[in-house]
CSV table of C-alpha atoms and ligand atoms in Angstrom, one decimal:
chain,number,residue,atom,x,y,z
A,1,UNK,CA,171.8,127.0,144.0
A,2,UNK,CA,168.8,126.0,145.6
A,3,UNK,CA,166.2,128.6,146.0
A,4,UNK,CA,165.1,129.0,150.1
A,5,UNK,CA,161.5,129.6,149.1
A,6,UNK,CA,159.1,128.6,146.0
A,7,UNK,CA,157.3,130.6,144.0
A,8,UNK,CA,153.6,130.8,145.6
A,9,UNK,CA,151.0,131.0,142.5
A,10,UNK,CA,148.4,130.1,145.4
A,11,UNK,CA,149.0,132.4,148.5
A,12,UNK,CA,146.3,130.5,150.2
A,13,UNK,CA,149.5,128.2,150.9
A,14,UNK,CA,151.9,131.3,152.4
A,15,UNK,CA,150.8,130.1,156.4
A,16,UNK,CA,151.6,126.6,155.3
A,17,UNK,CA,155.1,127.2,153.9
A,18,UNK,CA,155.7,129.3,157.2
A,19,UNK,CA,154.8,126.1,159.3
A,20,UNK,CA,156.9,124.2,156.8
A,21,UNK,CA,159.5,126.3,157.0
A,22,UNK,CA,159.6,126.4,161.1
A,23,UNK,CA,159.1,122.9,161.1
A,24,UNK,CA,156.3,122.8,162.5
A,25,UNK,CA,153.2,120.7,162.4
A,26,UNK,CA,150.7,121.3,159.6
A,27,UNK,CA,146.4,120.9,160.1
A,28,UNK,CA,143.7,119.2,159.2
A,29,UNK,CA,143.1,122.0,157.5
A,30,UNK,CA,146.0,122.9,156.1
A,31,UNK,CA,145.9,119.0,154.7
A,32,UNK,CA,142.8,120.1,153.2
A,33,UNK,CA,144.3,123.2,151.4
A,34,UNK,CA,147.1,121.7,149.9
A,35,UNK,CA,144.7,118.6,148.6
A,36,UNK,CA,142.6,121.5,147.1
A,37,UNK,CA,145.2,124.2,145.8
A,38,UNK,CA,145.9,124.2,142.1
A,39,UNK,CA,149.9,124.6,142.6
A,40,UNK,CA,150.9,121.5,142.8
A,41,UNK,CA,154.2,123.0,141.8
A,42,UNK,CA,154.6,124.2,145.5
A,43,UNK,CA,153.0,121.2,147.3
A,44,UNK,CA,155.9,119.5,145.7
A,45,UNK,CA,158.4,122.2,146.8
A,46,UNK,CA,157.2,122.3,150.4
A,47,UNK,CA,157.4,118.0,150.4
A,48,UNK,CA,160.6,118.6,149.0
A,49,UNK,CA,161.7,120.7,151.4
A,50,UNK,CA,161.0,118.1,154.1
A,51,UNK,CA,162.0,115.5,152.3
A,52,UNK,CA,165.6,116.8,151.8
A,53,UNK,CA,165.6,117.5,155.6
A,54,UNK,CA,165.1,114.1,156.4
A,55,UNK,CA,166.7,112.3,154.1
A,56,UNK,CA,169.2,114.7,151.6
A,57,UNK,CA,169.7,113.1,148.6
A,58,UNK,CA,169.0,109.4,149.5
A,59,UNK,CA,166.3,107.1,147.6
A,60,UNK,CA,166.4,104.2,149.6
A,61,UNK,CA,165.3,100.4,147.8
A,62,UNK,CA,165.4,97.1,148.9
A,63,UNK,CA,165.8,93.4,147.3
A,64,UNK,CA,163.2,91.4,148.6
A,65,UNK,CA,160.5,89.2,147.0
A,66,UNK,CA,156.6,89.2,147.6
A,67,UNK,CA,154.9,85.5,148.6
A,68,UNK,CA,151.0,85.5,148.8
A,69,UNK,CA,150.5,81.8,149.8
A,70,UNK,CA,147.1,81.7,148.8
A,71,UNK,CA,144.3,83.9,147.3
A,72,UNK,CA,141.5,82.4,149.1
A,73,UNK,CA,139.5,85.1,150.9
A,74,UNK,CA,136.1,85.1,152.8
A,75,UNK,CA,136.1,89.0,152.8
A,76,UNK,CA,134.8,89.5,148.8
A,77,UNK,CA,135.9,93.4,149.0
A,78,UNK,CA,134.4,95.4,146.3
A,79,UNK,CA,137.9,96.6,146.0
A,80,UNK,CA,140.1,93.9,145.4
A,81,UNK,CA,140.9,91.8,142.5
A,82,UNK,CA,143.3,89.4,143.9
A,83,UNK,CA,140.7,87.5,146.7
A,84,UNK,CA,138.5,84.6,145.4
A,85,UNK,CA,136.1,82.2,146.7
A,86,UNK,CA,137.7,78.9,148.4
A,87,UNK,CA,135.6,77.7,145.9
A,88,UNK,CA,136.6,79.4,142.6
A,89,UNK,CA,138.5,76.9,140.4
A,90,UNK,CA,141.3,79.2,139.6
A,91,UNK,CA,142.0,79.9,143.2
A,92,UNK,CA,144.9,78.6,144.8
A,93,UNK,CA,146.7,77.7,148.2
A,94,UNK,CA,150.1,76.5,148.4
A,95,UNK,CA,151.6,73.8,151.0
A,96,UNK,CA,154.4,74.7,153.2
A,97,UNK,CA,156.6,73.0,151.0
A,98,UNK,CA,155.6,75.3,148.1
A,99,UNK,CA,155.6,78.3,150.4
A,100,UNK,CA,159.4,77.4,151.2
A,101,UNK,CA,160.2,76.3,148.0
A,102,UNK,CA,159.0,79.2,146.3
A,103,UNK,CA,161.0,81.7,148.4
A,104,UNK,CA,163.7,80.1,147.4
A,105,UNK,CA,163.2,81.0,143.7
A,106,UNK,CA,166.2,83.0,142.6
A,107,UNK,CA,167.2,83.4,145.9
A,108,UNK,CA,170.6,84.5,146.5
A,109,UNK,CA,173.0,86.2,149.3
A,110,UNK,CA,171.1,89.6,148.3
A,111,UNK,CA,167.2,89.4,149.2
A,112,UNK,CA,167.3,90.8,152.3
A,113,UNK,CA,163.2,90.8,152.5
A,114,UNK,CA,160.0,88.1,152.1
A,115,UNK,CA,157.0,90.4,152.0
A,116,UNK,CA,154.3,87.6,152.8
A,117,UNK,CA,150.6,88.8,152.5
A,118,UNK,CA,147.7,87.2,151.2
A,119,UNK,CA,143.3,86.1,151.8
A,120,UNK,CA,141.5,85.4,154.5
A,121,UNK,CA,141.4,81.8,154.2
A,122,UNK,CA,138.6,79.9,156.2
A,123,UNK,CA,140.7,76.8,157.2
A,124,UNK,CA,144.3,77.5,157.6
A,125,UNK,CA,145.3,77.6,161.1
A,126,UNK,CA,147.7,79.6,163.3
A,127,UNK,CA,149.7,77.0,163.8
A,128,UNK,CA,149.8,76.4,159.9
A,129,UNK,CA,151.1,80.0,159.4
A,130,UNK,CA,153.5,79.5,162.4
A,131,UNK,CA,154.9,76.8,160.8
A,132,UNK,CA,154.8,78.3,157.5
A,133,UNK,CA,157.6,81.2,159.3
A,134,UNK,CA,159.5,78.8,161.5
A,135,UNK,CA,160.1,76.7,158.2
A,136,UNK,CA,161.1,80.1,156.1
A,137,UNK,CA,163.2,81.5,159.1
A,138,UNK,CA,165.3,77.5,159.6
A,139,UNK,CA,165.9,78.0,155.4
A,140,UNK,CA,166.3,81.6,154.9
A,141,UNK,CA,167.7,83.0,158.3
A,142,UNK,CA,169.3,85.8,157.1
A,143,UNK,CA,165.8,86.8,155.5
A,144,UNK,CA,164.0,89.4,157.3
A,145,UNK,CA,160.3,88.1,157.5
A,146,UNK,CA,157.0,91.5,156.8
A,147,UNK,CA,154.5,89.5,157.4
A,148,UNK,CA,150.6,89.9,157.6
A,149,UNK,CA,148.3,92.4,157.8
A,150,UNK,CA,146.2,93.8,160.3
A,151,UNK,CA,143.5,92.2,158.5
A,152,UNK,CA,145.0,89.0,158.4
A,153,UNK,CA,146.1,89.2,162.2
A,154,UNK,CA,142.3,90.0,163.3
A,155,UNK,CA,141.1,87.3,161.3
A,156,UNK,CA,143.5,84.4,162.8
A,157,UNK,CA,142.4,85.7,166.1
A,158,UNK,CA,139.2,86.0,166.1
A,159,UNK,CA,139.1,81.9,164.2
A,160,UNK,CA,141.7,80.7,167.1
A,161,UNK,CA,139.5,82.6,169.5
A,162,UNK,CA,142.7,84.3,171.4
A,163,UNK,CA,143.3,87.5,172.0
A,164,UNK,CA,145.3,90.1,169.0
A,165,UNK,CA,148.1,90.1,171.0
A,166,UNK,CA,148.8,86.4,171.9
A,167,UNK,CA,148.2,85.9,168.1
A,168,UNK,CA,150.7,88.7,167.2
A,169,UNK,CA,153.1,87.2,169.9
A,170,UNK,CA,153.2,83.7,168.3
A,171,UNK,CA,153.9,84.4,165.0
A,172,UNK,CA,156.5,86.6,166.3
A,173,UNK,CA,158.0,84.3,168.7
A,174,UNK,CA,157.7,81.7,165.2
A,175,UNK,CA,159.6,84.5,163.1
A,176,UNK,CA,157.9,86.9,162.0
A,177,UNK,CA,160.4,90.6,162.4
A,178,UNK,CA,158.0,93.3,161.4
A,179,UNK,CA,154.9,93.9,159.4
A,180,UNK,CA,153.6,95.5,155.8
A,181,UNK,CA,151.1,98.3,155.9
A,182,UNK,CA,148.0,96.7,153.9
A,183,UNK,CA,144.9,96.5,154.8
A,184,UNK,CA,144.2,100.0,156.1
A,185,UNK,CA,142.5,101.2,152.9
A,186,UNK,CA,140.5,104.4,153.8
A,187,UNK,CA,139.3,104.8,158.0
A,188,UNK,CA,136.0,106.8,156.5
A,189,UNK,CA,133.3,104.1,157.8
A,190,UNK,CA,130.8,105.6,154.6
A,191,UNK,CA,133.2,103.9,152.2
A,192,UNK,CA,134.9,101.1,154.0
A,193,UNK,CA,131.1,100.2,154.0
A,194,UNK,CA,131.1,100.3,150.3
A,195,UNK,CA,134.7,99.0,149.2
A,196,UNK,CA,135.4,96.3,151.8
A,197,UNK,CA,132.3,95.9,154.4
A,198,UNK,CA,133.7,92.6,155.7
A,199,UNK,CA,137.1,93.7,156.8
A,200,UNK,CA,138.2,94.8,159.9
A,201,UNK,CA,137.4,98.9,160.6
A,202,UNK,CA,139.6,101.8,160.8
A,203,UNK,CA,139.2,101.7,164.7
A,204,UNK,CA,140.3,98.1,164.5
A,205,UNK,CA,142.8,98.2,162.2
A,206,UNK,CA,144.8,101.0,164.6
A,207,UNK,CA,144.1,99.2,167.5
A,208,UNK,CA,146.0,95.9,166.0
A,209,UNK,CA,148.6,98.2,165.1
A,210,UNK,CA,148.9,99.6,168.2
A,211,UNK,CA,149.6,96.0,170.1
A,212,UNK,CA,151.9,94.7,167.2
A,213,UNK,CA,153.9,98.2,168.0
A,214,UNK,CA,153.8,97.4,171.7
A,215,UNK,CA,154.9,94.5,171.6
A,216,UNK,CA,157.9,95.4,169.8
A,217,UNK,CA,156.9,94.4,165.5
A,218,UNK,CA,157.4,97.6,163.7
A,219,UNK,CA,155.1,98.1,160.6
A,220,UNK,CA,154.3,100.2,157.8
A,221,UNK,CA,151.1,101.5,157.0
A,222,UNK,CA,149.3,102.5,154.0
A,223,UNK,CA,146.0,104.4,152.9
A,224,UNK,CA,144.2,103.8,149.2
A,225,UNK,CA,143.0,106.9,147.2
A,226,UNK,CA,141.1,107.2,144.6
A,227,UNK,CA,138.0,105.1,144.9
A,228,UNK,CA,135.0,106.9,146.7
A,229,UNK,CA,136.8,108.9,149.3
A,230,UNK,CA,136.9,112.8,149.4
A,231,UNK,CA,139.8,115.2,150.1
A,232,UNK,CA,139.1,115.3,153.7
A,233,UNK,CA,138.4,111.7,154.3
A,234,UNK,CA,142.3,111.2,153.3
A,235,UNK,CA,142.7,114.0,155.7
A,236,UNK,CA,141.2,112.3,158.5
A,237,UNK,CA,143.1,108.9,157.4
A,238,UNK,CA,146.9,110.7,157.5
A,239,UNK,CA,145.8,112.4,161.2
A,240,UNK,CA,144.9,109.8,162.7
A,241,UNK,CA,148.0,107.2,161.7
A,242,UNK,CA,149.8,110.5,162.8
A,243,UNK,CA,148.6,110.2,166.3
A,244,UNK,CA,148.9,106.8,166.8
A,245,UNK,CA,152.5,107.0,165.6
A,246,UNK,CA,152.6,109.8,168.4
A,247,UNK,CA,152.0,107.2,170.8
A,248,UNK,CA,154.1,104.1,170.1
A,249,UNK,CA,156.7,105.2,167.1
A,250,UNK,CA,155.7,102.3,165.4
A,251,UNK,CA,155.1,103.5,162.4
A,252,UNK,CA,158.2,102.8,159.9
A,253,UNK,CA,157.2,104.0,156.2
A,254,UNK,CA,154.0,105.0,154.7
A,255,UNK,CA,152.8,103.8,151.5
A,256,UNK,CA,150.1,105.5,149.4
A,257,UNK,CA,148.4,102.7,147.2
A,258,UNK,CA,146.5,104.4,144.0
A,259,UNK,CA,143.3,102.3,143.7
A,260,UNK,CA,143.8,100.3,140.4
A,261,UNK,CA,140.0,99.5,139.2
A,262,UNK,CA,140.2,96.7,136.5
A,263,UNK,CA,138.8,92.9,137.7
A,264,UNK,CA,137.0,94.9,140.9
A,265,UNK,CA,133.4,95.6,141.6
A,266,UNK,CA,134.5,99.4,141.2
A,267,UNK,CA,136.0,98.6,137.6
A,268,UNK,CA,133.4,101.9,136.7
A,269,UNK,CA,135.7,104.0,138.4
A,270,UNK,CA,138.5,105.5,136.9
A,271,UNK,CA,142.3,105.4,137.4
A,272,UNK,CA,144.1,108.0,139.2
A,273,UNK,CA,146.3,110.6,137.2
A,274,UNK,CA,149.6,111.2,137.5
A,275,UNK,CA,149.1,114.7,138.9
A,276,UNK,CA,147.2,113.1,141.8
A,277,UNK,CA,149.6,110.7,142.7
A,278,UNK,CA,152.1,113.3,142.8
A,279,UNK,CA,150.1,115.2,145.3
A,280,UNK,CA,149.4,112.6,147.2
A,281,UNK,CA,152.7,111.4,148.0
A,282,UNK,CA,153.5,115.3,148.8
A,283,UNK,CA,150.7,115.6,151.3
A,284,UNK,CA,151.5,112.6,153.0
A,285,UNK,CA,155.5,113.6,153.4
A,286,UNK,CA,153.6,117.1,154.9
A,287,UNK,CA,151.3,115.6,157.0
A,288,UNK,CA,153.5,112.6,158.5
A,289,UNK,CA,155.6,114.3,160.2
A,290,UNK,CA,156.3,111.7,162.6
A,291,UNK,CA,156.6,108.7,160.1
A,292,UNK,CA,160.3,108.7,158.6
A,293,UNK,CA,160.0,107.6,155.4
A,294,UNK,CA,157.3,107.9,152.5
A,295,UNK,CA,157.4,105.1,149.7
A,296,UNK,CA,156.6,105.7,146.0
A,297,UNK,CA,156.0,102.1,145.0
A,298,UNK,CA,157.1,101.9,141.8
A,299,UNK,CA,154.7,98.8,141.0
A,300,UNK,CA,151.5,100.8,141.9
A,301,UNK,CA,152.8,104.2,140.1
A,302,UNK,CA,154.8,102.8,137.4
A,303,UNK,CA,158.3,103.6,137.4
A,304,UNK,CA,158.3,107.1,135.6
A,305,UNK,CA,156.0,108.2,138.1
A,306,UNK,CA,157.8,107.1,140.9
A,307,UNK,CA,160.6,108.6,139.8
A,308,UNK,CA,159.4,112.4,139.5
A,309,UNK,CA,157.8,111.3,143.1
A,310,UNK,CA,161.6,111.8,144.5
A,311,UNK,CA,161.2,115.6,144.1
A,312,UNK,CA,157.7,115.6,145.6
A,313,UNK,CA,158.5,114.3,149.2
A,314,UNK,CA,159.2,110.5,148.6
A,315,UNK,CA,162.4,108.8,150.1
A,316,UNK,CA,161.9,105.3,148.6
A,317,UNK,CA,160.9,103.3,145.6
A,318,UNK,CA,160.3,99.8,147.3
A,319,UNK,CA,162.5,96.7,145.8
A,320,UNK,CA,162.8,94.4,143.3
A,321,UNK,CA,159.1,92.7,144.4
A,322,UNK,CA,159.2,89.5,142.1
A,323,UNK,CA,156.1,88.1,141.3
A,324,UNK,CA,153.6,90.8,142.8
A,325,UNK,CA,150.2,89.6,142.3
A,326,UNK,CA,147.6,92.1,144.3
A,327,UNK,CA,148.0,95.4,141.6
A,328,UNK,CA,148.4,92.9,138.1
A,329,UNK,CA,145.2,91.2,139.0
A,330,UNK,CA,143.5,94.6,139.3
A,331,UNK,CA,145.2,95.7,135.7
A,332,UNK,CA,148.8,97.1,136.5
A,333,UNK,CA,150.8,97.1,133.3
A,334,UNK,CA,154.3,97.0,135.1
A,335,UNK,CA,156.5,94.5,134.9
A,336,UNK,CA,156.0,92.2,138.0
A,337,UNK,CA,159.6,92.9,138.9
A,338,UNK,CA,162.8,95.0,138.6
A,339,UNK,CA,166.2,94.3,139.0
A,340,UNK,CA,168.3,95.6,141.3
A,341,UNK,CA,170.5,97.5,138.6
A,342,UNK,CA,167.0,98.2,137.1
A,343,UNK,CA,166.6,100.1,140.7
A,344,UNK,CA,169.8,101.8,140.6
A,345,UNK,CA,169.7,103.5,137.3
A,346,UNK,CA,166.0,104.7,138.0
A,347,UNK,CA,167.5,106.6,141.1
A,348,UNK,CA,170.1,108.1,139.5
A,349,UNK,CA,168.0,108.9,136.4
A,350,UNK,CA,165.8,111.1,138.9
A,351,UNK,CA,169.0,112.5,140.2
A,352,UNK,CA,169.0,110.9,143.7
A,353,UNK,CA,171.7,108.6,145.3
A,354,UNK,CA,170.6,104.9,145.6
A,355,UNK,CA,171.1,103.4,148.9
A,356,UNK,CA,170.0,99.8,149.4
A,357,UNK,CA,168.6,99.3,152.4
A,358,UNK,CA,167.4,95.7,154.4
A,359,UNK,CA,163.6,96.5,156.1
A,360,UNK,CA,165.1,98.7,159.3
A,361,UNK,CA,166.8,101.2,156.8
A,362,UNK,CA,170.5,100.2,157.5
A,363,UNK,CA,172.4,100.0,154.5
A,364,UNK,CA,173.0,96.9,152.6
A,365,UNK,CA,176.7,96.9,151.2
A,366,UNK,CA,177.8,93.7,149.1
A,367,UNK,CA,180.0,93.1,146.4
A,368,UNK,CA,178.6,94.1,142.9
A,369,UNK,CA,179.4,89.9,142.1
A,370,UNK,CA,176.7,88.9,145.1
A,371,UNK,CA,174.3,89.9,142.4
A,372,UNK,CA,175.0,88.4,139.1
A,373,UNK,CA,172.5,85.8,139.6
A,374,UNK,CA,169.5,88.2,140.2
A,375,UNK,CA,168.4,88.9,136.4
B,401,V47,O1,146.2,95.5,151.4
B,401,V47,C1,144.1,95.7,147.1
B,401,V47,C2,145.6,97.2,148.3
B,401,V47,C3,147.4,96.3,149.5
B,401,V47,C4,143.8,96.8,145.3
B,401,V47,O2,154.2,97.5,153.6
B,401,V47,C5,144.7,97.5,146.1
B,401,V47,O3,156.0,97.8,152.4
B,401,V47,C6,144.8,99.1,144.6
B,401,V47,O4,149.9,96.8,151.2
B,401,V47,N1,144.0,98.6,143.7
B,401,V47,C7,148.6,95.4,149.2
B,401,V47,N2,145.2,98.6,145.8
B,401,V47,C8,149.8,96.2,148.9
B,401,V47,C9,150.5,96.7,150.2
B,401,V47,C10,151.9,97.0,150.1
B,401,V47,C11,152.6,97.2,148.9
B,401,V47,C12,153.9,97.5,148.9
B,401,V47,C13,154.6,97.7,150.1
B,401,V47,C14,154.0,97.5,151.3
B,401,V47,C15,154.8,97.6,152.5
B,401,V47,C16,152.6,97.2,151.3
B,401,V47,O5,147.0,96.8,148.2
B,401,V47,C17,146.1,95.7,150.0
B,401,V47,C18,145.1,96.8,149.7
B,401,V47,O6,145.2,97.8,150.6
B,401,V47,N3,144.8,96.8,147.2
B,401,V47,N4,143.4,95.7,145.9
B,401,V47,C19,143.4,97.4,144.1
B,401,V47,N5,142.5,96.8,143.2
């Protein structure tokens, strides 16, 4: 039997498990508290809680595939290993054909997803990346397209010298169904001045989101930890993605990406423990209480961790990824992809019902013999 209320070695925490309890909206200061209690064991419990509300036993995945057409980035952020020079000999851009060709790799009836992100590039064009999605949509249809970040959408518009939302409109009107959540880092302006000073700010960053949400592209959204930010600086990041999801509902998972250090300009710093990553994912499914789901992606957290992070307020584990690129040139040591019974047997390991999902959360049945290819 499950137990209506957790132990509370903190009672510091007592007024947050009432709020919990009632449902109701936590703080900035209780976001605070729970980043600073020592029982983690009850952070977990309260997320738990919530999650369970939301979602029961369900640990949604999905089987998509990652394309980064090209590494070449102007931005140089301190924080990133994946970005290089347009001049670097081991950089690389693809051509549409490649872009199209290499969706296509191991492509069967069951991706459901292309998650397309990559550099600022100085020369391709919005037309070029139009083309790129028309061409992906005519040869993939049933593929849903996440493409582009903020960061990328702010960049095309300010080199075509439109407007956000005319740039957001055609590369919908081209193909593109909804967006990832990179790019949002930490909204503190003290660090983003340190780990990316050429990107886009926090204010900028919510204000693309807002249009891409008005004009009908859901997206996710992320925040990275463990760099140079402090307890209350993640604070401030979760409120204020809260109150824009207030406003235009938006929002459709968050993502907490652990800063991974190796290959950066911040390769000093260290990794993040386990024990944070828990916590984090916990705080966010407290905080975001407007924001359905909370992703614990396996890639960035490793799979064992992503599992325990079903009991501490996460509701998904991401997908089958193939060929991520971003996290293993900053050091990950994961595989660069799982399969989808790979995904199934790491749910039910951490005791929750695998459901796959395509990107709007229905559920994806097919016949166990759709997937044979997919090793
Ligand atoms: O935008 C870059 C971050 C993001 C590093 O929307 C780094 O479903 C850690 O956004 N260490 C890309 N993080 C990943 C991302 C994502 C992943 C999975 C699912 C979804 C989704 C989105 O990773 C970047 C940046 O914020 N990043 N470099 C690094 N060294």
């Amino acid at each position: 039997m499950k137990h209506s209320q957790p132990i509370l070695d903190d009672r510091r925490l007592r007024p947050v498990l009432d709020r919990v309890l009632a449902g109701e909206r936590l703080t900035f200061d209780d976001g605070v508290l729970l980043y600073r209690s020592p029982d983690l064991l009850a952070v977990g419990w309260m997320a738990n809680h919530v999650r369970e509300r939301l979602h029961g036993d369900r640990t949604y995945f999905n089987v998509n595939r990652h394309i980064n057409p090209t590494d070449v980035c102007v931005a140089s952020c301190r924080l990133c290993a994946f970005g290089k020079h347009a001049k670097d000999p081991s950089a690389y851009t693809m051509s549409l054909e490649e872009v199209w060709e290499r969706a296509g790799h191991g492509y069967t009836e069951a991706v459901t997803e292309f998650h397309i992100v990559g550099g600022l590039h100085p020369e391709l064009t919005l037309d070029w990346y139009c083309a790129m999605i028309r061409g992906l949509k005519e040869r993939y249809p049933k593929v849903h397209l996440k493409a582009f970040t903020m960061v990328e959408i702010a960049y095309l518009a300010k080199r075509t010298k439109i407007t956000i939302r005319e740039t957001l409109e055609r590369l919908k009107t081209a193909g593109v169904d909804s967006m990832p959540g990179g790019g949002a880092e930490i909204f503190s302006e003290r660090v983003r001045r340190i780990i990316c000073d050429h990107k886009i700010d926090g204010e900028e960053w919510l204000e693309t989101a807002r249009i891409a949400h008005q004009i009908g592209l859901k997206s996710n959204c992320t925040m990275l930890y463990g760099h140079l930010e402090t307890d209350t600086d993640r604070v401030d990041h979760l409120v204020k993605l809260r109150a824009l999801q207030d406003e235009t509902h938006g929002f459709v998972t968050f993502i907490p990406l652990a800063f991974h250090p190796k290959n950066t300009a911040l390769q000093h710093l260290a990794t993040t423990s386990g024990y944070d990553d828990l916590r984090q994912i916990a705080v966010s499914r407290l905080m975001l209480d407007n924001i359905p789901h909370i992703k614990a992606y396996w890639i960035m957290m490793t799979p064992g961790v992503a599992q325990i992070a079903q009991r501490f307020g996460a509701n998904d584990i991401d997908g089958t990824v193939v060929e991520e690129k971003i996290y293993h040139d900053a050091g990950a040591t994961t595989s660069q992809h799982l399969r989808r019974q790979d995904l199934l047997r790491l749910i039910r390991e951490a005791g929750r019902e695998p459901m796959e999902r395509d990107t709007a959360y229905r559920p994806v049945v097919r016949e166990e013999s759709a997937f044979t290819v997919l090793v």
